[in-house]
CSV table of N, CA and C in Angstrom, one decimal:
chain,number,residue,atom,x,y,z
A,1,SER,N,124.7,41.1,232.7
A,1,SER,CA,124.2,40.3,233.8
A,1,SER,C,123.5,41.0,234.9
A,2,VAL,N,122.5,40.5,235.4
A,2,VAL,CA,121.7,41.1,236.5
A,2,VAL,C,122.2,40.4,237.8
A,3,VAL,N,122.7,41.1,238.7
A,3,VAL,CA,123.2,40.6,239.9
A,3,VAL,C,122.4,41.1,241.2
A,4,PRO,N,121.8,40.2,241.9
A,4,PRO,CA,121.1,40.7,243.1
A,4,PRO,C,122.1,40.8,244.2
A,5,ALA,N,121.6,41.5,245.2
A,5,ALA,CA,122.5,41.8,246.4
A,5,ALA,C,122.5,40.7,247.4
A,6,GLU,N,123.3,40.8,248.3
A,6,GLU,CA,123.4,39.8,249.5
A,6,GLU,C,122.1,40.1,250.3
A,7,VAL,N,121.5,39.1,250.9
A,7,VAL,CA,120.3,39.3,251.7
A,7,VAL,C,120.7,39.1,253.2
A,8,PRO,N,120.2,40.0,254.1
A,8,PRO,CA,120.5,39.8,255.5
A,8,PRO,C,120.1,38.4,256.0
A,9,VAL,N,120.8,37.8,256.9
A,9,VAL,CA,120.6,36.5,257.4
A,9,VAL,C,119.2,36.3,257.9
A,10,ASP,N,118.6,37.3,258.5
A,10,ASP,CA,117.3,37.1,259.1
A,10,ASP,C,116.1,37.6,258.3
A,11,ALA,N,116.5,38.0,257.0
A,11,ALA,CA,115.5,38.5,256.1
A,11,ALA,C,114.5,37.5,255.5
A,12,ASP,N,113.4,37.9,255.0
A,12,ASP,CA,112.5,37.1,254.3
A,12,ASP,C,112.9,36.9,252.9
A,13,ARG,N,113.5,35.8,252.6
A,13,ARG,CA,114.1,35.6,251.2
A,13,ARG,C,113.2,35.6,250.1
A,14,LYS,N,111.9,35.1,250.5
A,14,LYS,CA,110.9,35.0,249.5
A,14,LYS,C,110.5,36.5,249.0
A,15,ASN,N,110.4,37.4,249.9
A,15,ASN,CA,110.1,38.7,249.6
A,15,ASN,C,111.2,39.3,248.7
A,16,TYR,N,112.5,39.2,249.0
A,16,TYR,CA,113.6,39.6,248.2
A,16,TYR,C,113.5,38.9,246.8
A,17,GLN,N,113.2,37.6,246.7
A,17,GLN,CA,113.1,36.9,245.5
A,17,GLN,C,112.0,37.5,244.6
A,18,GLN,N,110.8,37.7,245.2
A,18,GLN,CA,109.7,38.3,244.4
A,18,GLN,C,110.0,39.7,243.9
A,19,THR,N,110.7,40.5,244.7
A,19,THR,CA,111.1,41.8,244.3
A,19,THR,C,112.1,41.8,243.1
A,20,PHE,N,113.0,40.8,243.2
A,20,PHE,CA,113.9,40.6,242.1
A,20,PHE,C,113.2,40.2,240.8
A,21,ILE,N,112.3,39.2,240.9
A,21,ILE,CA,111.5,38.8,239.8
A,21,ILE,C,110.8,39.9,239.1
A,22,ASP,N,110.1,40.7,240.0
A,22,ASP,CA,109.3,41.8,239.4
A,22,ASP,C,110.3,42.8,238.7
A,23,ASN,N,111.4,43.2,239.3
A,23,ASN,CA,112.3,44.1,238.8
A,23,ASN,C,112.9,43.6,237.4
A,24,VAL,N,113.3,42.3,237.4
A,24,VAL,CA,113.8,41.7,236.2
A,24,VAL,C,112.8,41.7,235.1
A,25,ARG,N,111.6,41.4,235.4
A,25,ARG,CA,110.4,41.4,234.4
A,25,ARG,C,110.4,42.8,233.8
A,26,TYR,N,110.4,43.8,234.7
A,26,TYR,CA,110.3,45.2,234.2
A,26,TYR,C,111.5,45.6,233.3
A,27,ALA,N,112.7,45.2,233.8
A,27,ALA,CA,113.9,45.5,233.0
A,27,ALA,C,113.9,44.7,231.7
A,28,ALA,N,113.5,43.5,231.7
A,28,ALA,CA,113.5,42.7,230.5
A,28,ALA,C,112.6,43.2,229.4
A,29,ASP,N,111.4,43.7,229.9
A,29,ASP,CA,110.5,44.4,228.9
A,29,ASP,C,111.0,45.6,228.3
A,30,ARG,N,111.8,46.4,229.1
A,30,ARG,CA,112.4,47.6,228.5
A,30,ARG,C,113.6,47.3,227.6
A,31,PHE,N,114.4,46.3,228.1
A,31,PHE,CA,115.5,45.9,227.2
A,31,PHE,C,115.0,45.2,225.9
A,32,ALA,N,114.0,44.5,225.9
A,32,ALA,CA,113.5,43.9,224.8
A,32,ALA,C,113.2,44.8,223.6
A,33,GLU,N,112.8,46.1,223.9
A,33,GLU,CA,112.6,47.1,223.0
A,33,GLU,C,113.8,47.4,222.2
A,34,HIS,N,115.0,47.1,222.7
A,34,HIS,CA,116.2,47.4,222.1
A,34,HIS,C,117.0,46.1,221.8
A,35,ASN,N,116.3,45.0,221.8
A,35,ASN,CA,116.9,43.6,221.5
A,35,ASN,C,118.1,43.3,222.4
A,36,ILE,N,118.0,43.6,223.7
A,36,ILE,CA,119.0,43.3,224.7
A,36,ILE,C,118.5,42.2,225.5
A,37,ASN,N,119.3,41.2,225.8
A,37,ASN,CA,119.1,40.1,226.7
A,37,ASN,C,119.5,40.4,228.1
A,38,VAL,N,118.9,39.7,229.0
A,38,VAL,CA,119.2,39.8,230.4
A,38,VAL,C,119.7,38.5,231.0
A,39,MET,N,120.8,38.4,231.6
A,39,MET,CA,121.3,37.2,232.2
A,39,MET,C,121.3,37.3,233.7
A,40,ILE,N,121.0,36.2,234.3
A,40,ILE,CA,120.9,36.1,235.8
A,40,ILE,C,122.0,35.1,236.2
A,41,GLU,N,122.9,35.5,237.1
A,41,GLU,CA,124.0,34.6,237.6
A,41,GLU,C,123.9,34.3,239.0
A,42,ALA,N,124.1,33.0,239.3
A,42,ALA,CA,124.3,32.6,240.6
A,42,ALA,C,125.8,32.6,241.1
A,43,LEU,N,126.0,33.0,242.3
A,43,LEU,CA,127.4,33.0,242.8
A,43,LEU,C,127.5,32.0,244.0
A,44,ASN,N,128.6,31.4,244.0
A,44,ASN,CA,128.7,30.4,245.1
A,44,ASN,C,128.9,31.0,246.5
A,45,PRO,N,128.4,30.4,247.5
A,45,PRO,CA,128.4,31.1,248.9
A,45,PRO,C,129.8,31.2,249.5
A,46,LYS,N,130.8,30.5,248.9
A,46,LYS,CA,132.1,30.7,249.4
A,46,LYS,C,132.6,32.1,249.1
A,47,ILE,N,132.2,32.6,248.0
A,47,ILE,CA,132.7,34.0,247.5
A,47,ILE,C,131.7,35.0,248.0
A,48,LYS,N,130.4,34.8,247.9
A,48,LYS,CA,129.4,35.7,248.3
A,48,LYS,C,128.4,35.1,249.2
A,49,PRO,N,128.7,35.1,250.5
A,49,PRO,CA,127.7,34.5,251.6
A,49,PRO,C,126.4,35.3,251.5
A,50,ASN,N,125.3,34.7,251.7
A,50,ASN,CA,124.0,35.3,251.8
A,50,ASN,C,123.6,35.9,250.5
A,51,TYR,N,124.2,35.6,249.4
A,51,TYR,CA,123.8,36.1,248.1
A,51,TYR,C,122.4,35.5,247.8
A,52,LEU,N,121.6,36.2,247.1
A,52,LEU,CA,120.1,35.7,247.0
A,52,LEU,C,120.1,34.4,246.2
A,53,PHE,N,121.0,34.2,245.3
A,53,PHE,CA,120.9,32.9,244.5
A,53,PHE,C,122.3,32.3,244.4
A,54,SER,N,122.4,31.1,245.0
A,54,SER,CA,123.7,30.5,245.0
A,54,SER,C,123.8,29.3,244.1
A,55,SER,N,122.7,28.8,243.5
A,55,SER,CA,122.7,27.6,242.8
A,55,SER,C,122.2,27.9,241.3
A,56,GLN,N,122.8,27.3,240.4
A,56,GLN,CA,122.4,27.4,239.0
A,56,GLN,C,120.9,26.9,238.8
A,57,TYR,N,120.6,25.9,239.6
A,57,TYR,CA,119.2,25.4,239.5
A,57,TYR,C,118.2,26.5,240.0
A,58,GLN,N,118.5,27.3,241.0
A,58,GLN,CA,117.7,28.5,241.4
A,58,GLN,C,117.5,29.4,240.3
A,59,THR,N,118.6,29.7,239.5
A,59,THR,CA,118.4,30.6,238.4
A,59,THR,C,117.6,30.0,237.2
A,60,LEU,N,117.7,28.7,237.1
A,60,LEU,CA,116.9,28.1,236.1
A,60,LEU,C,115.4,28.2,236.4
A,61,GLU,N,115.1,28.1,237.7
A,61,GLU,CA,113.7,28.2,238.1
A,61,GLU,C,113.3,29.7,237.9
A,62,LEU,N,114.2,30.6,238.3
A,62,LEU,CA,113.8,32.0,238.1
A,62,LEU,C,113.5,32.4,236.7
A,63,VAL,N,114.3,31.9,235.8
A,63,VAL,CA,114.1,32.2,234.3
A,63,VAL,C,112.7,31.7,233.9
A,64,ASN,N,112.3,30.6,234.4
A,64,ASN,CA,110.9,30.1,234.2
A,64,ASN,C,109.9,30.9,234.8
A,65,LEU,N,110.1,31.4,236.0
A,65,LEU,CA,109.1,32.3,236.7
A,65,LEU,C,109.0,33.6,236.1
A,66,ILE,N,110.2,34.1,235.7
A,66,ILE,CA,110.2,35.5,235.1
A,66,ILE,C,109.5,35.4,233.7
A,67,ASN,N,109.7,34.3,232.9
A,67,ASN,CA,108.9,34.0,231.7
A,67,ASN,C,109.0,35.2,230.7
A,68,ARG,N,110.2,35.6,230.4
A,68,ARG,CA,110.4,36.6,229.3
A,68,ARG,C,111.4,36.0,228.3
A,69,PRO,N,111.2,36.1,227.0
A,69,PRO,CA,112.0,35.4,226.0
A,69,PRO,C,113.5,36.0,226.0
A,70,ASN,N,113.7,37.1,226.6
A,70,ASN,CA,115.1,37.7,226.6
A,70,ASN,C,115.8,37.6,227.9
A,71,VAL,N,115.3,36.6,228.8
A,71,VAL,CA,116.0,36.4,230.1
A,71,VAL,C,116.6,35.0,230.1
A,72,PHE,N,117.8,34.9,230.4
A,72,PHE,CA,118.6,33.7,230.5
A,72,PHE,C,119.3,33.5,231.8
A,73,THR,N,119.8,32.3,232.0
A,73,THR,CA,120.7,32.1,233.1
A,73,THR,C,122.1,32.1,232.6
A,74,GLN,N,123.0,32.8,233.3
A,74,GLN,CA,124.4,32.8,232.9
A,74,GLN,C,125.1,31.6,233.5
A,75,LEU,N,125.7,30.8,232.7
A,75,LEU,CA,126.4,29.6,233.1
A,75,LEU,C,127.9,29.9,233.4
A,76,ASP,N,128.2,30.2,234.6
A,76,ASP,CA,129.6,30.4,235.0
A,76,ASP,C,130.1,29.0,235.6
A,77,LEU,N,130.9,28.4,234.9
A,77,LEU,CA,131.3,27.0,235.3
A,77,LEU,C,132.0,27.0,236.5
A,78,PHE,N,132.7,28.0,236.9
A,78,PHE,CA,133.5,28.1,238.2
A,78,PHE,C,132.5,28.0,239.4
A,79,HIS,N,131.5,28.9,239.4
A,79,HIS,CA,130.5,28.8,240.4
A,79,HIS,C,129.6,27.5,240.4
A,80,VAL,N,129.3,27.1,239.2
A,80,VAL,CA,128.4,25.9,239.1
A,80,VAL,C,129.1,24.7,239.7
A,81,GLN,N,130.4,24.5,239.3
A,81,GLN,CA,131.0,23.3,239.8
A,81,GLN,C,131.2,23.3,241.3
A,82,ILE,N,131.4,24.4,241.9
A,82,ILE,CA,131.6,24.5,243.4
A,82,ILE,C,130.2,24.2,244.0
A,83,VAL,N,129.1,24.8,243.5
A,83,VAL,CA,127.8,24.6,244.2
A,83,VAL,C,127.1,23.4,243.8
A,84,ASP,N,127.0,23.2,242.5
A,84,ASP,CA,126.1,22.1,242.0
A,84,ASP,C,126.7,20.8,241.5
A,85,GLY,N,128.0,21.0,241.1
A,85,GLY,CA,128.7,19.8,240.5
A,85,GLY,C,128.0,19.3,239.3
A,86,ASN,N,128.3,18.0,238.9
A,86,ASN,CA,127.5,17.3,237.8
A,86,ASN,C,127.3,18.4,236.7
A,87,LEU,N,128.3,18.9,236.0
A,87,LEU,CA,128.1,19.9,235.0
A,87,LEU,C,127.3,19.3,233.7
A,88,SER,N,127.5,18.1,233.4
A,88,SER,CA,126.9,17.6,232.2
A,88,SER,C,125.4,17.6,232.4
A,89,HIS,N,124.9,17.1,233.6
A,89,HIS,CA,123.4,17.2,233.9
A,89,HIS,C,122.9,18.6,233.8
A,90,LEU,N,123.6,19.5,234.5
A,90,LEU,CA,123.2,20.9,234.5
A,90,LEU,C,123.1,21.5,233.1
A,91,ILE,N,124.1,21.3,232.3
A,91,ILE,CA,124.1,21.8,230.9
A,91,ILE,C,122.9,21.3,230.1
A,92,THR,N,122.7,20.0,230.3
A,92,THR,CA,121.4,19.4,229.6
A,92,THR,C,120.2,20.1,230.2
A,93,ALA,N,120.0,20.3,231.5
A,93,ALA,CA,118.8,20.9,232.0
A,93,ALA,C,118.7,22.4,231.7
A,94,SER,N,119.8,23.0,231.2
A,94,SER,CA,119.8,24.5,231.0
A,94,SER,C,119.5,24.8,229.5
A,95,GLN,N,119.4,23.7,228.7
A,95,GLN,CA,119.2,24.0,227.2
A,95,GLN,C,118.0,24.9,227.0
A,96,GLY,N,118.2,25.9,226.1
A,96,GLY,CA,117.1,26.8,225.8
A,96,GLY,C,117.0,28.0,226.7
A,97,VAL,N,117.5,28.0,227.9
A,97,VAL,CA,117.5,29.1,228.8
A,97,VAL,C,118.9,29.5,229.3
A,98,MET,N,119.9,29.1,228.7
A,98,MET,CA,121.3,29.3,229.1
A,98,MET,C,122.0,30.2,228.1
A,99,ALA,N,122.7,31.2,228.7
A,99,ALA,CA,123.6,32.1,227.8
A,99,ALA,C,124.9,31.9,228.3
A,100,ILE,N,125.9,31.8,227.5
A,100,ILE,CA,127.3,31.6,227.9
A,100,ILE,C,128.1,32.9,227.6
A,101,GLN,N,128.8,33.4,228.6
A,101,GLN,CA,129.6,34.6,228.5
A,101,GLN,C,131.0,34.2,228.8
A,102,ILE,N,131.9,34.6,227.9
A,102,ILE,CA,133.4,34.4,228.0
A,102,ILE,C,134.0,35.6,228.6
A,103,HIS,N,134.6,35.4,229.9
A,103,HIS,CA,135.2,36.5,230.5
A,103,HIS,C,136.6,36.8,229.9
A,104,PRO,N,137.0,38.0,229.5
A,104,PRO,CA,138.3,38.3,228.9
A,104,PRO,C,139.4,38.0,229.9
């Protein structure tokens, strides 16, 4: 999982997002050489305030912007239900770009 940092409240979030996209593209290209996938996870703001991505829909958009075949959104149902709700709609919208990880 690729986890971005918290962003200062007064920061330019678009700049942070573009840097994240560029870095993930670079990492994904290197990882692809070894058949390794990259997962991006959103965390709900109750646990991580000011986290760069708090919504699963944001990570879906990022996966499309990053546009690498080995980059997926990590579907963590705990965070998704708190932030986005409507799990069935989100799962349908995530088909093809979602990776599921089972925590031990």
